[in-house]
Short mmCIF file of N, CA, C and O in Angstrom, two decimals:
data_model
loop_
_atom_site.label_atom_id
_atom_site.label_comp_id
_atom_site.label_asym_id
_atom_site.label_seq_id
_atom_site.Cartn_x
_atom_site.Cartn_y
_atom_site.Cartn_z
N MET A 1129 0.42 -17.44 -94.55
CA MET A 1129 1.18 -18.52 -93.95
C MET A 1129 0.35 -19.11 -92.82
O MET A 1129 -0.26 -18.40 -92.04
N VAL A 1130 0.34 -20.39 -92.70
CA VAL A 1130 -0.41 -21.09 -91.67
C VAL A 1130 0.52 -21.33 -90.49
O VAL A 1130 1.62 -21.85 -90.65
N HIS A 1131 0.11 -20.93 -89.31
CA HIS A 1131 0.91 -21.15 -88.10
C HIS A 1131 1.08 -22.65 -87.89
O HIS A 1131 0.20 -23.43 -88.18
N ARG A 1132 2.23 -23.04 -87.35
CA ARG A 1132 2.54 -24.47 -87.19
C ARG A 1132 1.46 -25.22 -86.42
O ARG A 1132 1.09 -26.31 -86.79
N SER A 1133 0.97 -24.66 -85.32
CA SER A 1133 -0.04 -25.38 -84.54
C SER A 1133 -1.33 -25.53 -85.32
O SER A 1133 -2.00 -26.55 -85.24
N VAL A 1134 -1.69 -24.52 -86.12
CA VAL A 1134 -2.88 -24.62 -86.97
C VAL A 1134 -2.64 -25.65 -88.06
O VAL A 1134 -3.49 -26.48 -88.35
N ALA A 1135 -1.44 -25.63 -88.64
CA ALA A 1135 -1.12 -26.60 -89.69
C ALA A 1135 -1.21 -28.02 -89.15
O ALA A 1135 -1.70 -28.92 -89.82
N GLY A 1136 -0.77 -28.21 -87.91
CA GLY A 1136 -0.85 -29.54 -87.30
C GLY A 1136 -2.29 -29.98 -87.13
O GLY A 1136 -2.65 -31.12 -87.39
N ARG A 1137 -3.16 -29.06 -86.70
CA ARG A 1137 -4.57 -29.39 -86.54
C ARG A 1137 -5.23 -29.65 -87.88
O ARG A 1137 -6.06 -30.53 -88.00
N ILE A 1138 -4.84 -28.90 -88.90
CA ILE A 1138 -5.41 -29.12 -90.23
C ILE A 1138 -5.06 -30.51 -90.72
O ILE A 1138 -5.90 -31.24 -91.20
N ALA A 1139 -3.79 -30.90 -90.54
CA ALA A 1139 -3.36 -32.22 -91.00
C ALA A 1139 -4.07 -33.32 -90.23
O ALA A 1139 -4.46 -34.33 -90.79
N MET A 1140 -4.29 -33.10 -88.93
CA MET A 1140 -4.93 -34.13 -88.12
C MET A 1140 -6.39 -34.32 -88.49
O MET A 1140 -6.92 -35.40 -88.41
N HIS A 1141 -7.06 -33.27 -88.92
CA HIS A 1141 -8.48 -33.36 -89.23
C HIS A 1141 -8.75 -33.57 -90.71
O HIS A 1141 -9.88 -33.61 -91.13
N GLY A 1142 -7.71 -33.67 -91.52
CA GLY A 1142 -7.87 -33.95 -92.93
C GLY A 1142 -8.43 -32.78 -93.73
O GLY A 1142 -8.91 -32.96 -94.83
N VAL A 1143 -8.37 -31.57 -93.21
CA VAL A 1143 -8.86 -30.39 -93.92
C VAL A 1143 -7.81 -29.95 -94.92
O VAL A 1143 -6.63 -29.93 -94.62
N ILE A 1144 -8.24 -29.59 -96.11
CA ILE A 1144 -7.33 -29.10 -97.13
C ILE A 1144 -7.37 -27.58 -97.09
O ILE A 1144 -8.42 -26.98 -97.31
N PRO A 1145 -6.23 -26.92 -96.78
CA PRO A 1145 -6.24 -25.46 -96.72
C PRO A 1145 -6.45 -24.86 -98.11
O PRO A 1145 -6.00 -25.40 -99.11
N ILE A 1146 -7.16 -23.74 -98.17
CA ILE A 1146 -7.42 -23.03 -99.42
C ILE A 1146 -6.70 -21.70 -99.36
O ILE A 1146 -6.79 -20.98 -98.37
N LEU A 1147 -5.97 -21.37 -100.41
CA LEU A 1147 -5.25 -20.12 -100.49
C LEU A 1147 -6.21 -19.02 -100.90
O LEU A 1147 -6.87 -19.11 -101.93
N LEU A 1148 -6.33 -17.99 -100.08
CA LEU A 1148 -7.22 -16.88 -100.37
C LEU A 1148 -6.53 -15.89 -101.29
O LEU A 1148 -5.32 -15.72 -101.24
N ALA A 1149 -7.29 -15.19 -102.11
CA ALA A 1149 -6.73 -14.19 -103.01
C ALA A 1149 -5.97 -13.15 -102.20
O ALA A 1149 -6.41 -12.72 -101.14
N GLY A 1150 -4.81 -12.75 -102.70
CA GLY A 1150 -4.02 -11.73 -102.04
C GLY A 1150 -3.07 -12.26 -100.99
O GLY A 1150 -2.34 -11.51 -100.38
N THR A 1151 -3.06 -13.56 -100.76
CA THR A 1151 -2.12 -14.12 -99.80
C THR A 1151 -0.96 -14.74 -100.56
O THR A 1151 -1.08 -15.08 -101.73
N ASN A 1152 0.14 -14.86 -99.91
CA ASN A 1152 1.33 -15.42 -100.54
C ASN A 1152 1.52 -16.86 -100.10
O ASN A 1152 1.59 -17.13 -98.91
N PRO A 1153 1.62 -17.78 -101.04
CA PRO A 1153 1.86 -19.17 -100.66
C PRO A 1153 3.29 -19.33 -100.17
O PRO A 1153 4.15 -18.51 -100.45
N ALA A 1154 3.52 -20.40 -99.45
CA ALA A 1154 4.88 -20.72 -99.01
C ALA A 1154 5.73 -21.02 -100.24
O ALA A 1154 5.21 -21.47 -101.26
N PRO A 1155 7.04 -20.76 -100.18
CA PRO A 1155 7.89 -21.07 -101.32
C PRO A 1155 7.84 -22.55 -101.67
O PRO A 1155 7.68 -23.39 -100.79
N ALA A 1156 7.98 -22.83 -102.95
CA ALA A 1156 7.89 -24.21 -103.42
C ALA A 1156 9.17 -24.99 -103.17
O ALA A 1156 9.20 -26.19 -103.32
N THR A 1157 10.24 -24.31 -102.77
CA THR A 1157 11.51 -25.00 -102.56
C THR A 1157 11.49 -25.75 -101.25
O THR A 1157 10.84 -25.36 -100.30
N ASP A 1158 12.21 -26.84 -101.21
CA ASP A 1158 12.33 -27.67 -100.02
C ASP A 1158 13.37 -27.04 -99.11
O ASP A 1158 14.54 -26.94 -99.47
N THR A 1159 12.97 -26.60 -97.93
CA THR A 1159 13.90 -25.93 -97.02
C THR A 1159 14.41 -26.85 -95.93
O THR A 1159 15.08 -26.40 -95.02
N ARG A 1160 14.10 -28.12 -96.00
CA ARG A 1160 14.60 -29.05 -94.99
C ARG A 1160 16.11 -29.21 -95.11
O ARG A 1160 16.67 -29.13 -96.19
N ALA A 1161 16.76 -29.44 -93.99
CA ALA A 1161 18.20 -29.67 -93.98
C ALA A 1161 18.51 -30.99 -94.69
O ALA A 1161 17.72 -31.93 -94.63
N PRO A 1162 19.64 -31.07 -95.39
CA PRO A 1162 20.00 -32.32 -96.06
C PRO A 1162 20.29 -33.41 -95.03
O PRO A 1162 20.68 -33.13 -93.90
N ALA A 1163 20.11 -34.64 -95.43
CA ALA A 1163 20.43 -35.77 -94.56
C ALA A 1163 21.93 -35.78 -94.30
O ALA A 1163 22.71 -35.27 -95.10
N ARG A 1164 22.31 -36.38 -93.19
CA ARG A 1164 23.73 -36.45 -92.84
C ARG A 1164 24.52 -37.07 -93.99
O ARG A 1164 24.12 -38.06 -94.56
N GLY A 1165 25.63 -36.40 -94.33
CA GLY A 1165 26.49 -36.91 -95.40
C GLY A 1165 26.12 -36.37 -96.78
O GLY A 1165 26.87 -36.54 -97.71
N GLN A 1166 24.97 -35.71 -96.90
CA GLN A 1166 24.58 -35.14 -98.19
C GLN A 1166 24.92 -33.65 -98.19
O GLN A 1166 24.94 -33.01 -97.15
N ILE A 1167 25.20 -33.13 -99.37
CA ILE A 1167 25.47 -31.70 -99.47
C ILE A 1167 24.33 -31.03 -100.21
O ILE A 1167 23.62 -31.66 -100.98
N THR A 1168 24.14 -29.74 -99.93
CA THR A 1168 23.07 -28.99 -100.57
C THR A 1168 23.49 -28.61 -101.99
O THR A 1168 24.66 -28.70 -102.35
N GLU A 1169 22.53 -28.14 -102.77
CA GLU A 1169 22.82 -27.69 -104.13
C GLU A 1169 23.81 -26.53 -104.10
O GLU A 1169 24.74 -26.46 -104.90
N SER A 1170 23.64 -25.61 -103.15
CA SER A 1170 24.55 -24.48 -103.01
C SER A 1170 25.96 -24.95 -102.70
O SER A 1170 26.94 -24.45 -103.25
N GLU A 1171 26.10 -25.93 -101.80
CA GLU A 1171 27.40 -26.47 -101.47
C GLU A 1171 28.03 -27.16 -102.67
O GLU A 1171 29.24 -27.06 -102.89
N ALA A 1172 27.23 -27.85 -103.46
CA ALA A 1172 27.74 -28.52 -104.65
C ALA A 1172 28.32 -27.50 -105.63
O ALA A 1172 29.37 -27.72 -106.21
N LYS A 1173 27.64 -26.37 -105.78
CA LYS A 1173 28.15 -25.32 -106.67
C LYS A 1173 29.46 -24.76 -106.15
O LYS A 1173 30.34 -24.41 -106.92
N MET A 1174 29.59 -24.65 -104.82
CA MET A 1174 30.82 -24.12 -104.23
C MET A 1174 32.01 -25.02 -104.57
O MET A 1174 33.11 -24.54 -104.79
N THR A 1175 31.81 -26.32 -104.60
CA THR A 1175 32.92 -27.22 -104.88
C THR A 1175 33.39 -27.11 -106.32
O THR A 1175 34.47 -27.54 -106.66
N GLU A 1176 32.55 -26.52 -107.18
CA GLU A 1176 32.88 -26.42 -108.59
C GLU A 1176 33.72 -25.20 -108.95
O GLU A 1176 34.35 -25.17 -109.98
N HIS A 1177 33.73 -24.16 -108.11
CA HIS A 1177 34.46 -22.96 -108.49
C HIS A 1177 35.96 -23.15 -108.30
O HIS A 1177 36.41 -24.00 -107.54
N ALA A 1178 36.74 -22.34 -108.99
CA ALA A 1178 38.19 -22.51 -109.04
C ALA A 1178 38.94 -21.90 -107.86
O ALA A 1178 40.15 -22.00 -107.80
N TYR A 1179 38.24 -21.27 -106.92
CA TYR A 1179 38.92 -20.51 -105.88
C TYR A 1179 38.97 -21.19 -104.51
O TYR A 1179 39.46 -20.62 -103.55
N VAL A 1180 38.48 -22.42 -104.41
CA VAL A 1180 38.56 -23.16 -103.15
C VAL A 1180 40.02 -23.34 -102.79
O VAL A 1180 40.86 -23.60 -103.65
N GLY A 1181 40.34 -23.16 -101.51
CA GLY A 1181 41.71 -23.37 -101.06
C GLY A 1181 42.18 -22.26 -100.15
O GLY A 1181 41.40 -21.44 -99.67
N MET A 1182 43.48 -22.23 -99.91
CA MET A 1182 44.09 -21.29 -98.97
C MET A 1182 44.56 -20.03 -99.71
O MET A 1182 45.19 -20.11 -100.77
N TRP A 1183 44.24 -18.87 -99.12
CA TRP A 1183 44.62 -17.56 -99.64
C TRP A 1183 45.36 -16.82 -98.52
O TRP A 1183 44.88 -16.78 -97.38
N VAL A 1184 46.54 -16.25 -98.83
CA VAL A 1184 47.41 -15.68 -97.81
C VAL A 1184 47.92 -14.32 -98.26
O VAL A 1184 48.27 -14.14 -99.44
N THR A 1185 47.99 -13.35 -97.32
CA THR A 1185 48.60 -12.06 -97.64
C THR A 1185 50.11 -12.27 -97.80
O THR A 1185 50.66 -13.25 -97.28
N ASP A 1186 50.77 -11.37 -98.51
CA ASP A 1186 52.20 -11.53 -98.79
C ASP A 1186 53.04 -11.64 -97.51
O ASP A 1186 54.05 -12.34 -97.49
N ASP A 1187 52.63 -10.97 -96.43
CA ASP A 1187 53.38 -11.06 -95.18
C ASP A 1187 53.00 -12.28 -94.36
O ASP A 1187 53.58 -12.54 -93.30
N GLY A 1188 51.99 -13.05 -94.82
CA GLY A 1188 51.57 -14.27 -94.13
C GLY A 1188 50.72 -14.03 -92.90
O GLY A 1188 50.32 -14.99 -92.23
N TYR A 1189 50.41 -12.77 -92.59
CA TYR A 1189 49.67 -12.46 -91.37
C TYR A 1189 48.21 -12.92 -91.44
O TYR A 1189 47.68 -13.45 -90.47
N VAL A 1190 47.57 -12.73 -92.59
CA VAL A 1190 46.17 -13.14 -92.75
C VAL A 1190 46.11 -14.33 -93.68
O VAL A 1190 46.66 -14.30 -94.79
N ARG A 1191 45.46 -15.38 -93.20
CA ARG A 1191 45.32 -16.61 -93.96
C ARG A 1191 43.85 -16.98 -94.01
O ARG A 1191 43.22 -17.15 -92.96
N GLN A 1192 43.33 -17.08 -95.20
CA GLN A 1192 41.90 -17.34 -95.36
C GLN A 1192 41.71 -18.61 -96.19
O GLN A 1192 42.17 -18.68 -97.33
N GLU A 1193 41.03 -19.58 -95.60
CA GLU A 1193 40.75 -20.81 -96.33
C GLU A 1193 39.31 -20.82 -96.79
O GLU A 1193 38.38 -20.70 -95.98
N LEU A 1194 39.12 -20.92 -98.10
CA LEU A 1194 37.79 -21.05 -98.69
C LEU A 1194 37.50 -22.54 -98.81
O LEU A 1194 38.15 -23.25 -99.59
N LEU A 1195 36.58 -23.01 -98.01
CA LEU A 1195 36.27 -24.44 -97.95
C LEU A 1195 35.27 -24.82 -99.05
O LEU A 1195 34.45 -23.99 -99.46
N PRO A 1196 35.28 -26.05 -99.51
CA PRO A 1196 34.38 -26.46 -100.59
C PRO A 1196 32.91 -26.49 -100.22
O PRO A 1196 32.05 -26.54 -101.09
N ASN A 1197 32.58 -26.39 -98.94
CA ASN A 1197 31.18 -26.41 -98.52
C ASN A 1197 30.56 -25.01 -98.40
O ASN A 1197 29.49 -24.86 -97.85
N GLY A 1198 31.28 -23.98 -98.92
CA GLY A 1198 30.75 -22.62 -98.87
C GLY A 1198 31.05 -21.89 -97.58
O GLY A 1198 30.50 -20.83 -97.32
N ARG A 1199 31.93 -22.44 -96.76
CA ARG A 1199 32.34 -21.79 -95.52
C ARG A 1199 33.78 -21.32 -95.67
O ARG A 1199 34.53 -21.83 -96.51
N TYR A 1200 34.16 -20.34 -94.86
CA TYR A 1200 35.55 -19.91 -94.82
C TYR A 1200 36.03 -19.86 -93.38
O TYR A 1200 35.23 -19.76 -92.44
N ASP A 1201 37.34 -19.94 -93.22
CA ASP A 1201 37.97 -19.86 -91.91
C ASP A 1201 39.20 -18.98 -92.08
O ASP A 1201 40.07 -19.29 -92.88
N GLU A 1202 39.23 -17.86 -91.35
CA GLU A 1202 40.32 -16.90 -91.51
C GLU A 1202 41.13 -16.79 -90.23
O GLU A 1202 40.57 -16.61 -89.16
N ALA A 1203 42.45 -16.92 -90.36
CA ALA A 1203 43.37 -16.76 -89.24
C ALA A 1203 44.11 -15.43 -89.41
O ALA A 1203 44.35 -14.98 -90.53
N ARG A 1204 44.43 -14.81 -88.26
CA ARG A 1204 45.19 -13.55 -88.27
C ARG A 1204 46.31 -13.67 -87.24
O ARG A 1204 46.04 -13.83 -86.06
N GLY A 1205 47.54 -13.59 -87.72
CA GLY A 1205 48.69 -13.75 -86.83
C GLY A 1205 48.63 -15.10 -86.16
O GLY A 1205 48.45 -16.13 -86.81
N SER A 1206 48.75 -15.12 -84.83
CA SER A 1206 48.70 -16.38 -84.10
C SER A 1206 47.27 -16.78 -83.72
O SER A 1206 47.05 -17.82 -83.13
N ARG A 1207 46.32 -15.94 -84.09
CA ARG A 1207 44.91 -16.20 -83.76
C ARG A 1207 44.26 -17.06 -84.84
O ARG A 1207 43.91 -16.58 -85.92
N ARG A 1208 44.13 -18.34 -84.55
CA ARG A 1208 43.48 -19.27 -85.49
C ARG A 1208 41.99 -19.04 -85.46
O ARG A 1208 41.42 -18.71 -84.43
N SER A 1209 41.35 -19.21 -86.60
CA SER A 1209 39.89 -19.06 -86.72
C SER A 1209 39.41 -17.73 -86.13
O SER A 1209 38.42 -17.68 -85.39
N ALA A 1210 40.10 -16.65 -86.47
CA ALA A 1210 39.71 -15.32 -85.99
C ALA A 1210 38.34 -14.95 -86.55
O ALA A 1210 37.54 -14.31 -85.86
N TYR A 1211 38.08 -15.34 -87.77
CA TYR A 1211 36.78 -15.10 -88.40
C TYR A 1211 36.35 -16.35 -89.13
O TYR A 1211 37.15 -17.03 -89.77
N ARG A 1212 35.06 -16.64 -89.03
CA ARG A 1212 34.47 -17.77 -89.74
C ARG A 1212 33.12 -17.34 -90.27
O ARG A 1212 32.45 -16.50 -89.70
N GLY A 1213 32.71 -17.97 -91.36
CA GLY A 1213 31.39 -17.67 -91.91
C GLY A 1213 31.18 -18.39 -93.21
O GLY A 1213 31.88 -19.36 -93.53
N ARG A 1214 30.22 -17.88 -93.96
CA ARG A 1214 29.94 -18.48 -95.26
C ARG A 1214 30.31 -17.50 -96.35
O ARG A 1214 30.46 -16.31 -96.10
N TYR A 1215 30.47 -18.02 -97.54
CA TYR A 1215 30.80 -17.18 -98.68
C TYR A 1215 30.12 -17.72 -99.92
O TYR A 1215 29.71 -18.87 -99.98
N GLU A 1216 29.99 -16.84 -100.92
CA GLU A 1216 29.51 -17.24 -102.24
C GLU A 1216 30.37 -16.57 -103.29
O GLU A 1216 30.71 -15.40 -103.16
N VAL A 1217 30.69 -17.32 -104.32
CA VAL A 1217 31.45 -16.80 -105.45
C VAL A 1217 30.54 -16.75 -106.66
O VAL A 1217 29.88 -17.74 -106.98
N ARG A 1218 30.49 -15.59 -107.28
CA ARG A 1218 29.75 -15.41 -108.54
C ARG A 1218 30.70 -14.80 -109.54
O ARG A 1218 31.08 -13.63 -109.39
N GLY A 1219 31.11 -15.60 -110.51
CA GLY A 1219 32.11 -15.11 -111.46
C GLY A 1219 33.41 -14.89 -110.73
O GLY A 1219 33.97 -15.80 -110.13
N SER A 1220 33.90 -13.64 -110.74
CA SER A 1220 35.14 -13.31 -110.03
C SER A 1220 34.87 -12.51 -108.76
O SER A 1220 35.79 -12.00 -108.14
N HIS A 1221 33.61 -12.41 -108.35
CA HIS A 1221 33.23 -11.66 -107.15
C HIS A 1221 32.94 -12.63 -106.00
O HIS A 1221 32.35 -13.69 -106.21
N ILE A 1222 33.36 -12.27 -104.80
CA ILE A 1222 33.09 -13.08 -103.62
C ILE A 1222 32.39 -12.23 -102.56
O ILE A 1222 32.78 -11.08 -102.34
N ASP A 1223 31.35 -12.78 -101.95
CA ASP A 1223 30.65 -12.15 -100.84
C ASP A 1223 30.84 -13.01 -99.61
O ASP A 1223 30.79 -14.24 -99.69
N TYR A 1224 31.05 -12.35 -98.46
CA TYR A 1224 31.25 -13.04 -97.17
C TYR A 1224 30.15 -12.63 -96.20
O TYR A 1224 29.76 -11.47 -96.14
N TRP A 1225 29.70 -13.59 -95.41
CA TRP A 1225 28.78 -13.35 -94.30
C TRP A 1225 29.41 -14.00 -93.08
O TRP A 1225 29.35 -15.21 -92.90
N ASP A 1226 30.00 -13.18 -92.23
CA ASP A 1226 30.68 -13.69 -91.05
C ASP A 1226 29.66 -14.16 -90.02
O ASP A 1226 28.56 -13.62 -89.91
N ASP A 1227 30.03 -15.18 -89.25
CA ASP A 1227 29.15 -15.72 -88.22
C ASP A 1227 28.79 -14.69 -87.15
O ASP A 1227 27.79 -14.84 -86.46
N THR A 1228 29.60 -13.65 -86.98
CA THR A 1228 29.31 -12.62 -85.99
C THR A 1228 28.37 -11.55 -86.51
O THR A 1228 27.94 -10.68 -85.78
N GLY A 1229 28.05 -11.60 -87.83
CA GLY A 1229 27.04 -10.70 -88.38
C GLY A 1229 27.52 -9.68 -89.39
O GLY A 1229 26.70 -9.03 -90.04
N PHE A 1230 28.82 -9.48 -89.56
CA PHE A 1230 29.22 -8.49 -90.55
C PHE A 1230 29.38 -9.12 -91.92
O PHE A 1230 29.50 -10.34 -92.06
N THR A 1231 29.36 -8.28 -92.94
CA THR A 1231 29.50 -8.74 -94.31
C THR A 1231 30.70 -8.06 -94.96
O THR A 1231 31.13 -6.99 -94.52
N ALA A 1232 31.21 -8.68 -95.99
CA ALA A 1232 32.34 -8.13 -96.74
C ALA A 1232 32.28 -8.71 -98.15
O ALA A 1232 31.50 -9.61 -98.43
N ASP A 1233 33.13 -8.19 -99.01
CA ASP A 1233 33.22 -8.76 -100.34
C ASP A 1233 34.64 -8.61 -100.86
O ASP A 1233 35.50 -8.03 -100.20
N GLY A 1234 34.88 -9.18 -102.02
CA GLY A 1234 36.20 -9.12 -102.63
C GLY A 1234 36.12 -9.43 -104.10
O GLY A 1234 35.04 -9.75 -104.64
N GLN A 1235 37.26 -9.33 -104.75
CA GLN A 1235 37.33 -9.55 -106.19
C GLN A 1235 38.57 -10.37 -106.52
O GLN A 1235 39.67 -10.04 -106.08
N PHE A 1236 38.37 -11.44 -107.26
CA PHE A 1236 39.50 -12.21 -107.78
C PHE A 1236 39.96 -11.51 -109.05
O PHE A 1236 39.22 -11.43 -110.03
N VAL A 1237 41.17 -10.95 -109.01
CA VAL A 1237 41.66 -10.21 -110.18
C VAL A 1237 42.29 -11.14 -111.21
O VAL A 1237 42.40 -10.78 -112.38
N ASP A 1238 42.70 -12.29 -110.76
CA ASP A 1238 43.11 -13.37 -111.65
C ASP A 1238 42.98 -14.67 -110.87
O ASP A 1238 42.52 -14.67 -109.72
N ARG A 1239 43.37 -15.77 -111.45
CA ARG A 1239 43.16 -17.08 -110.83
C ARG A 1239 43.87 -17.24 -109.49
O ARG A 1239 43.45 -18.03 -108.65
N ASP A 1240 44.94 -16.45 -109.26
CA ASP A 1240 45.75 -16.61 -108.06
C ASP A 1240 45.85 -15.37 -107.19
O ASP A 1240 46.69 -15.31 -106.29
N THR A 1241 45.00 -14.34 -107.43
CA THR A 1241 45.06 -13.10 -106.67
C THR A 1241 43.67 -12.65 -106.27
O THR A 1241 42.79 -12.52 -107.13
N LEU A 1242 43.49 -12.40 -104.98
CA LEU A 1242 42.22 -11.94 -104.42
C LEU A 1242 42.43 -10.60 -103.73
O LEU A 1242 43.34 -10.47 -102.90
N HIS A 1243 41.61 -9.61 -104.06
CA HIS A 1243 41.60 -8.34 -103.35
C HIS A 1243 40.38 -8.36 -102.43
O HIS A 1243 39.25 -8.53 -102.89
N HIS A 1244 40.65 -8.19 -101.13
CA HIS A 1244 39.57 -8.26 -100.14
C HIS A 1244 39.95 -7.42 -98.92
O HIS A 1244 41.04 -7.57 -98.39
N GLY A 1245 39.06 -6.53 -98.50
CA GLY A 1245 39.27 -5.75 -97.29
C GLY A 1245 40.52 -4.89 -97.32
O GLY A 1245 41.17 -4.72 -96.29
N GLY A 1246 40.88 -4.37 -98.49
CA GLY A 1246 42.08 -3.55 -98.61
C GLY A 1246 43.37 -4.35 -98.61
O GLY A 1246 44.46 -3.78 -98.56
N MET A 1247 43.26 -5.66 -98.68
CA MET A 1247 44.44 -6.53 -98.68
C MET A 1247 44.51 -7.31 -100.00
O MET A 1247 43.52 -7.46 -100.68
N VAL A 1248 45.72 -7.76 -100.30
CA VAL A 1248 45.93 -8.62 -101.46
C VAL A 1248 46.29 -10.01 -100.96
O VAL A 1248 47.23 -10.16 -100.18
N PHE A 1249 45.53 -11.00 -101.40
CA PHE A 1249 45.77 -12.38 -101.03
C PHE A 1249 46.28 -13.15 -102.24
O PHE A 1249 45.85 -12.88 -103.38
N ARG A 1250 47.15 -14.08 -102.00
CA ARG A 1250 47.66 -14.95 -103.06
C ARG A 1250 47.30 -16.39 -102.70
O ARG A 1250 47.29 -16.78 -101.54
N ARG A 1251 47.06 -17.17 -103.74
CA ARG A 1251 46.75 -18.59 -103.54
C ARG A 1251 47.97 -19.33 -103.03
O ARG A 1251 49.10 -19.09 -103.47
N ARG A 1252 47.77 -20.22 -102.09
CA ARG A 1252 48.85 -21.10 -101.59
C ARG A 1252 48.46 -22.52 -101.81
O ARG A 1252 47.39 -22.93 -101.77
#
């Protein structure tokens, strides 16, 4: 990997970097943030799955909204946005990455029932 300051000097002097044997090239994917108003490929896939929406425990205490942009917002009791983060759905499995650093997962047992964290959520 070429350090940013070195890369800047290379570009300024018109030198073409050569990849040496045994080194790893940078990934070919574009890692730049999308322009304002555009969504990423990952976000587009999130809007396609059937589980976007509000999920609530039977007692109504925990309410989790799966947003179409791959983010979730979970309320507990009177505490709004108690947990926030990103999620990914693969088939009937869901993985969560909370903004505070912990991870969790769950399983959609049918179109309207989610098992997550020892709780049962229903679609609302």
